[in-house]
């Protein structure tokens, strides 16, 4: 039996890449039937190396926010690439992008840049400790803030010393947060919170306004930094920083996924309270000042602002959510849809091992809708009503197959 292009590439990868693939993009962590390798993307569509086309509801796990190959971003990238990318120092794009973020984000008085979300969250934590001279950092149980020892969800290779000054609390539980602050005593440097609770395989929760206000109060009372990890949600829910929706401004924010439409870039924004510490902190990387990524970010922000991107993504996400709810009722199969419509999570009732979810998403995949059985998904400004309706045809067939099973 002849192998597909994807299978051939997997065999080749096994010889030269440990495990054939690594990290969150490993397809062997998804149900059988998901492709590992892709050929191209256009708008909200993907083609795998076997030539199959999908409506994409993962958007490269978040970075694609204005569509694969967006022409406005592509033009800005080509123009900057012709001028230069990795130079002996930054280009003017660095200053322009910092000015843009400071103008957009209420709490931001300054900005620094890196390459990925872990760069940004780690810089925030380091700044909180540097400015305060204290050590303890509070994080929510089950939250994801990156993939290095202080924050990785996988303890393989991690030592207790790596997390000696980490304490946990329950997201949206004010009493739990207060207890963690008490445990930190006079050594509290910062509290890290996600834009919303988007733990893997769990129902999602938006931040409760009272919880958010209490986090702000506790940081103020303890000379600690309130850090919002907006790496995953930033610029999808609002252009102003996700906790602006609950009326609370952080001291520091971490950004990455949607900031440059798939070009590698991260940012830290902060208020003047942390300006001096940021000016002293030594953080760097050979590619952190890439002019092309910054040009891509400026163009991405142009598209998001000119199209009111968060509102469009919310509308398309709600159309998907409403359609799935109607199909769930039609076939008598209980589902739970949570999180903001721009970043939906779909889980099945009475499905502790995700057997229903796995079956459903594989069936939808067969009919051209790329969903995820456990992780939150992502909408982009490239999704149209026609794309959502096509995907709903695929999910209807998946519900039908699940009901027949």
Coordinates of C-alpha atoms in Angstrom, one line a residue:
X1 CA 0.0 0.0 0.0
X2 CA 1.5 3.3 -1.1
X3 CA 2.2 5.9 1.5
X4 CA 0.7 9.4 1.5
X5 CA 3.0 12.5 1.3
X6 CA 2.3 13.1 5.0
X7 CA 3.3 9.6 6.0
X8 CA 6.5 9.8 3.9
X9 CA 7.5 13.0 5.7
X10 CA 6.8 11.5 9.1
X11 CA 9.1 8.6 8.3
X12 CA 11.8 10.9 7.2
X13 CA 11.3 13.1 10.2
X14 CA 11.6 10.2 12.6
X15 CA 15.2 9.6 11.3
X16 CA 16.4 13.2 12.0
X17 CA 14.1 14.7 14.6
X18 CA 13.7 13.1 18.0
X19 CA 10.2 11.7 18.2
X20 CA 9.5 13.0 14.7
X21 CA 8.1 16.3 16.0
X22 CA 8.1 18.1 19.3
X23 CA 6.1 20.5 21.4
X24 CA 2.4 21.4 20.9
X25 CA 2.5 20.9 17.2
X26 CA 3.0 17.1 17.5
X27 CA 0.1 15.5 15.6
X28 CA 0.5 12.3 17.5
X29 CA -1.1 14.1 20.5
X30 CA -4.2 14.5 18.3
X31 CA -6.5 11.7 17.2
X32 CA -5.4 9.6 14.3
X33 CA -6.4 11.3 11.0
X34 CA -4.9 14.7 11.7
X35 CA -2.1 15.7 9.3
X36 CA 1.3 16.6 10.6
X37 CA 2.7 18.5 7.6
X38 CA 1.1 21.4 5.7
X39 CA 1.7 22.8 2.2
X40 CA 0.2 26.3 2.4
X41 CA -2.3 28.6 3.8
X42 CA -4.6 31.3 2.3
X43 CA -7.1 33.4 4.2
X44 CA -8.7 31.1 6.7
X45 CA -7.9 28.0 4.7
X46 CA -5.1 25.4 5.0
X47 CA -3.8 22.7 2.6
X48 CA -2.0 19.7 4.0
X49 CA 0.8 18.0 2.0
X50 CA -1.7 15.5 0.8
X51 CA -3.6 18.3 -0.9
X52 CA -6.6 18.3 1.4
X53 CA -8.1 21.7 2.1
X54 CA -9.6 22.8 5.5
X55 CA -11.3 25.8 7.0
X56 CA -8.8 26.5 9.7
X57 CA -10.0 27.0 13.3
X58 CA -6.6 26.9 14.9
X59 CA -5.0 29.7 13.0
X60 CA -1.5 28.2 13.6
X61 CA -2.5 27.9 17.3
X62 CA -3.2 31.6 17.4
X63 CA -0.7 33.7 15.4
X64 CA -2.8 34.0 12.2
X65 CA -5.2 36.8 13.1
X66 CA -5.8 38.6 9.8
X67 CA -5.6 35.5 7.6
X68 CA -2.8 33.4 6.0
X69 CA -1.0 35.5 3.4
X70 CA -2.9 38.7 4.2
X71 CA -1.9 41.0 1.3
X72 CA -1.5 44.1 3.5
X73 CA 0.9 42.3 5.8
X74 CA 2.7 40.5 2.8
X75 CA 3.3 43.9 1.2
X76 CA 4.8 45.4 4.3
X77 CA 7.0 42.3 4.8
X78 CA 8.3 42.4 1.2
X79 CA 9.0 46.1 1.5
X80 CA 11.0 45.7 4.7
X81 CA 12.8 42.6 3.5
X82 CA 14.1 44.5 0.5
X83 CA 15.5 47.2 2.9
X84 CA 16.8 44.8 5.5
X85 CA 15.8 42.6 8.4
X86 CA 18.5 41.5 10.8
X87 CA 20.9 44.5 11.0
X88 CA 23.5 45.7 13.5
X89 CA 20.8 47.4 15.4
X90 CA 17.1 47.9 15.1
X91 CA 15.3 49.8 12.3
X92 CA 12.9 52.6 12.7
X93 CA 10.1 50.0 12.9
X94 CA 11.1 49.3 16.5
X95 CA 10.3 52.9 17.5
X96 CA 7.2 53.0 15.4
X97 CA 5.8 49.8 16.9
X98 CA 6.6 50.8 20.4
X99 CA 4.8 54.1 19.8
X100 CA 1.8 52.3 18.3
X101 CA 1.5 50.0 21.3
X102 CA 1.8 52.8 23.8
X103 CA -0.9 54.7 21.9
X104 CA -3.3 51.6 21.8
X105 CA -2.9 50.1 25.2
X106 CA -4.1 52.1 28.2
X107 CA -1.6 50.9 30.8
X108 CA 1.4 51.0 28.4
X109 CA 3.9 53.7 28.8
X110 CA 6.7 51.8 27.1
X111 CA 7.3 48.5 25.2
X112 CA 10.1 46.0 24.8
X113 CA 10.2 43.2 22.1
X114 CA 11.3 39.6 21.9
X115 CA 10.4 36.6 19.7
X116 CA 7.9 34.4 21.5
X117 CA 5.4 34.3 24.3
X118 CA 7.8 32.6 26.8
X119 CA 10.3 35.5 26.2
X120 CA 7.5 38.0 27.1
X121 CA 6.2 36.2 30.2
X122 CA 9.7 35.5 31.5
X123 CA 10.7 39.1 31.0
X124 CA 7.6 40.3 33.0
X125 CA 8.4 38.0 35.9
X126 CA 12.0 39.0 35.9
X127 CA 11.0 42.7 35.8
X128 CA 8.7 42.2 38.8
X129 CA 11.5 40.7 40.8
X130 CA 14.0 43.2 39.7
X131 CA 11.9 46.2 40.5
X132 CA 10.7 45.0 43.9
X133 CA 13.7 43.1 45.1
X134 CA 11.3 40.3 46.1
X135 CA 11.0 36.7 44.8
X136 CA 7.6 35.1 45.1
X137 CA 5.4 34.9 41.9
X138 CA 1.8 33.7 42.0
X139 CA 0.3 31.8 39.1
X140 CA -3.1 30.2 38.6
X141 CA -3.4 26.4 38.9
X142 CA -3.3 24.8 35.5
X143 CA -2.5 28.0 33.6
X144 CA 0.0 28.0 30.7
X145 CA 2.6 30.7 30.6
X146 CA 5.3 29.2 28.4
X147 CA 7.7 26.3 27.9
X148 CA 10.7 26.7 30.1
X149 CA 11.4 25.4 33.6
X150 CA 9.7 28.1 35.6
X151 CA 6.4 27.7 33.8
X152 CA 6.2 24.6 31.6
X153 CA 3.2 22.3 32.2
X154 CA 5.5 19.3 31.6
X155 CA 7.9 18.6 34.6
X156 CA 10.3 16.5 32.5
X157 CA 13.8 17.9 33.2
X158 CA 12.5 20.5 35.7
X159 CA 14.0 20.7 39.2
X160 CA 12.3 21.9 42.4
X161 CA 14.7 24.8 42.5
X162 CA 13.3 26.0 39.2
X163 CA 10.0 26.7 40.9
X164 CA 11.2 27.4 44.4
X165 CA 9.5 30.8 44.6
X166 CA 6.2 29.9 42.7
X167 CA 2.9 29.8 44.5
X168 CA -0.5 28.9 43.0
X169 CA -4.1 30.1 43.4
X170 CA -7.4 29.2 41.7
X171 CA -8.4 31.6 38.9
X172 CA -11.5 33.6 39.7
X173 CA -11.3 32.5 43.4
X174 CA -10.7 35.6 45.4
X175 CA -10.2 33.7 48.7
X176 CA -7.6 31.4 47.1
X177 CA -5.8 34.4 45.7
X178 CA -5.8 36.1 49.1
X179 CA -4.5 32.9 50.7
X180 CA -1.6 32.7 48.2
X181 CA -0.7 36.3 48.9
X182 CA -0.6 35.6 52.6
X183 CA 1.7 32.6 52.0
X184 CA 4.0 34.9 50.0
X185 CA 4.3 37.2 53.0
X186 CA 6.5 40.2 52.5
X187 CA 8.3 38.5 49.5
X188 CA 5.6 38.9 46.9
X189 CA 7.0 40.2 43.6
X190 CA 4.1 39.7 41.3
X191 CA 0.8 38.0 40.4
X192 CA 0.5 36.5 36.9
X193 CA -3.0 36.1 35.4
X194 CA -4.2 34.9 32.0
X195 CA -6.5 37.1 29.9
X196 CA -9.1 34.4 30.7
X197 CA -8.9 30.9 32.0
X198 CA -8.0 28.8 29.0
X199 CA -6.7 25.7 30.5
X200 CA -6.2 22.7 28.2
X201 CA -9.2 20.4 28.0
X202 CA -11.3 22.4 30.5
X203 CA -14.3 24.7 30.3
X204 CA -13.0 28.2 29.8
X205 CA -13.9 31.1 32.2
X206 CA -13.8 34.8 31.6
X207 CA -12.3 36.8 34.4
X208 CA -14.7 37.9 37.1
X209 CA -14.6 41.7 37.6
X210 CA -14.5 41.4 41.4
X211 CA -11.6 38.9 41.2
X212 CA -9.7 41.2 38.8
X213 CA -10.2 44.2 41.1
X214 CA -9.0 42.3 44.1
X215 CA -5.9 41.2 42.2
X216 CA -5.2 44.8 41.5
X217 CA -5.7 45.8 45.1
X218 CA -3.5 43.1 46.4
X219 CA -0.7 44.0 44.1
X220 CA -1.0 47.7 45.1
X221 CA -1.0 46.8 48.8
X222 CA 2.1 44.6 48.5
X223 CA 4.2 46.6 46.1
X224 CA 3.9 43.8 43.6
X225 CA 3.3 43.7 39.8
X226 CA 0.0 42.7 38.3
X227 CA 1.0 40.8 35.2
X228 CA -1.5 39.9 32.5
X229 CA -0.4 37.2 30.1
X230 CA -2.1 38.3 26.9
X231 CA 0.1 36.1 24.7
X232 CA -2.8 34.0 23.6
X233 CA -5.8 36.4 23.6
X234 CA -4.2 39.8 22.9
X235 CA -5.8 41.7 20.0
X236 CA -8.5 39.1 19.5
X237 CA -10.8 40.3 22.3
X238 CA -10.0 44.0 22.2
X239 CA -7.3 46.2 20.9
X240 CA -6.7 47.6 24.4
X241 CA -5.6 44.6 26.4
X242 CA -7.9 41.9 27.5
X243 CA -8.4 42.9 31.1
X244 CA -9.6 46.3 29.9
X245 CA -12.9 44.5 29.4
X246 CA -13.2 44.1 33.2
X247 CA -12.0 47.6 33.9
X248 CA -8.6 46.6 35.4
X249 CA -5.2 47.7 34.1
X250 CA -2.1 45.6 34.8
X251 CA 1.4 46.9 35.5
X252 CA 2.9 44.6 32.9
X253 CA 1.5 42.6 29.9
X254 CA 3.0 39.9 27.8
X255 CA 2.0 39.7 24.1
X256 CA 2.9 37.5 21.2
X257 CA 0.6 35.2 19.1
X258 CA -1.5 37.6 17.2
X259 CA 0.8 40.6 17.2
X260 CA 2.4 40.0 13.7
X261 CA 0.2 37.5 11.9
X262 CA 2.5 34.6 12.0
X263 CA 5.9 36.4 12.0
X264 CA 7.9 35.7 15.1
X265 CA 7.5 38.6 17.5
X266 CA 6.6 39.2 21.2
X267 CA 6.2 42.3 23.3
X268 CA 6.2 43.4 26.9
X269 CA 4.3 46.5 27.7
X270 CA 4.5 48.3 31.1
X271 CA 3.7 51.4 33.0
X272 CA 6.1 54.0 34.3
X273 CA 6.4 52.2 37.7
X274 CA 8.5 49.6 35.9
X275 CA 10.3 51.8 33.4
X276 CA 13.6 52.1 35.4
X277 CA 13.8 48.4 36.0
X278 CA 13.1 47.8 32.3
X279 CA 15.9 50.1 31.4
X280 CA 18.4 48.1 33.5
X281 CA 17.2 44.6 32.7
X282 CA 19.5 42.7 30.3
X283 CA 17.3 40.7 28.0
X284 CA 18.2 40.1 24.3
X285 CA 18.4 37.8 21.4
X286 CA 20.1 37.8 18.0
X287 CA 16.8 38.1 16.2
X288 CA 14.8 40.1 18.7
X289 CA 15.0 43.3 16.6
X290 CA 14.0 41.8 13.3
X291 CA 12.7 44.7 11.3
X292 CA 10.5 42.4 9.1
X293 CA 8.5 41.1 12.0
X294 CA 8.0 44.6 13.3
X295 CA 6.8 45.7 9.9
X296 CA 4.4 42.8 9.9
X297 CA 3.1 43.8 13.3
X298 CA 2.5 47.4 12.2
X299 CA 0.5 46.1 9.2
X300 CA -1.4 43.6 11.3
X301 CA -2.5 46.3 13.6
X302 CA -3.5 48.5 10.6
X303 CA -5.8 45.6 9.4
X304 CA -7.2 44.9 12.8
X305 CA -8.1 48.6 13.5
X306 CA -9.4 49.3 10.0
X307 CA -11.7 46.3 10.0
X308 CA -12.6 46.3 13.7
X309 CA -11.1 42.9 13.9
X310 CA -12.2 41.8 17.4
X311 CA -15.8 42.6 16.5
X312 CA -15.7 40.7 13.3
X313 CA -14.0 37.7 14.9
X314 CA -16.6 37.7 17.7
X315 CA -19.5 37.8 15.2
X316 CA -18.0 34.9 13.2
X317 CA -17.3 32.9 16.3
X318 CA -20.8 33.5 17.6
X319 CA -22.2 32.3 14.2
X320 CA -20.2 29.1 14.6
X321 CA -21.3 28.7 18.3
X322 CA -25.0 29.2 17.5
X323 CA -24.8 26.7 14.6
X324 CA -23.1 24.0 16.8
X325 CA -25.7 24.6 19.6
X326 CA -28.5 24.1 17.1
X327 CA -26.9 20.9 15.8
X328 CA -26.3 19.6 19.4
X329 CA -30.0 20.1 20.1
X330 CA -31.0 18.5 16.8
X331 CA -29.0 15.3 17.5
X332 CA -29.5 15.2 21.2
X333 CA -25.8 15.2 22.0
X334 CA -24.8 17.5 24.8
X335 CA -21.9 19.9 24.3
X336 CA -20.3 22.7 26.4
X337 CA -19.1 25.8 24.5
X338 CA -17.1 28.2 26.5
X339 CA -14.6 31.0 26.3
X340 CA -15.1 34.1 24.1
X341 CA -16.5 33.5 20.6
X342 CA -13.2 34.6 19.1
X343 CA -11.4 31.8 20.9
X344 CA -14.0 29.0 21.3
X345 CA -13.7 25.8 23.2
X346 CA -16.0 22.8 22.4
X347 CA -16.2 19.9 24.8
X348 CA -18.8 17.1 25.0
X349 CA -20.9 16.2 28.0
X350 CA -20.1 12.8 29.7
X351 CA -16.8 12.6 27.8
X352 CA -14.1 12.3 30.5
X353 CA -11.6 10.6 28.1
X354 CA -12.5 12.9 25.1
X355 CA -13.7 9.9 23.1
X356 CA -16.7 11.8 21.7
X357 CA -14.6 14.9 21.1
X358 CA -11.9 12.9 19.3
X359 CA -14.4 11.1 17.1
X360 CA -16.3 14.3 16.3
X361 CA -13.3 16.4 15.3
X362 CA -11.9 13.6 13.1
X363 CA -15.2 13.4 11.3
X364 CA -15.3 17.2 10.9
X365 CA -11.8 17.0 9.6
X366 CA -12.8 14.5 6.9
X367 CA -15.3 17.0 5.7
X368 CA -12.9 20.0 5.7
X369 CA -13.2 21.7 9.1
X370 CA -10.0 21.7 11.1
X371 CA -11.1 21.9 14.8
X372 CA -9.4 20.8 18.0
X373 CA -11.0 18.3 20.5
X374 CA -9.6 19.9 23.7
X375 CA -7.7 23.1 23.1
X376 CA -9.3 26.5 22.6
X377 CA -9.6 27.4 18.9
X378 CA -9.1 30.7 17.1
X379 CA -11.0 32.9 14.6
X380 CA -9.4 35.4 12.3
X381 CA -10.6 38.4 10.3
X382 CA -10.4 36.2 7.2
X383 CA -13.3 34.0 8.3
X384 CA -16.5 34.9 6.4
X385 CA -20.1 33.8 6.9
X386 CA -19.6 31.4 4.0
X387 CA -16.6 29.8 5.7
X388 CA -18.5 29.4 8.9
X389 CA -21.5 27.9 7.1
X390 CA -19.2 25.5 5.2
X391 CA -17.7 24.4 8.5
X392 CA -21.2 23.9 10.0
X393 CA -22.0 21.5 7.2
X394 CA -18.9 19.6 8.3
X395 CA -19.9 19.6 12.0
X396 CA -23.4 18.6 11.1
X397 CA -22.0 15.5 9.3
X398 CA -19.8 14.9 12.4
X399 CA -22.8 15.1 14.7
X400 CA -24.7 12.7 12.5
X401 CA -21.9 10.2 12.5
X402 CA -21.5 10.5 16.3
X403 CA -25.3 10.0 16.8
X404 CA -25.2 6.9 14.5
X405 CA -22.2 5.5 16.5

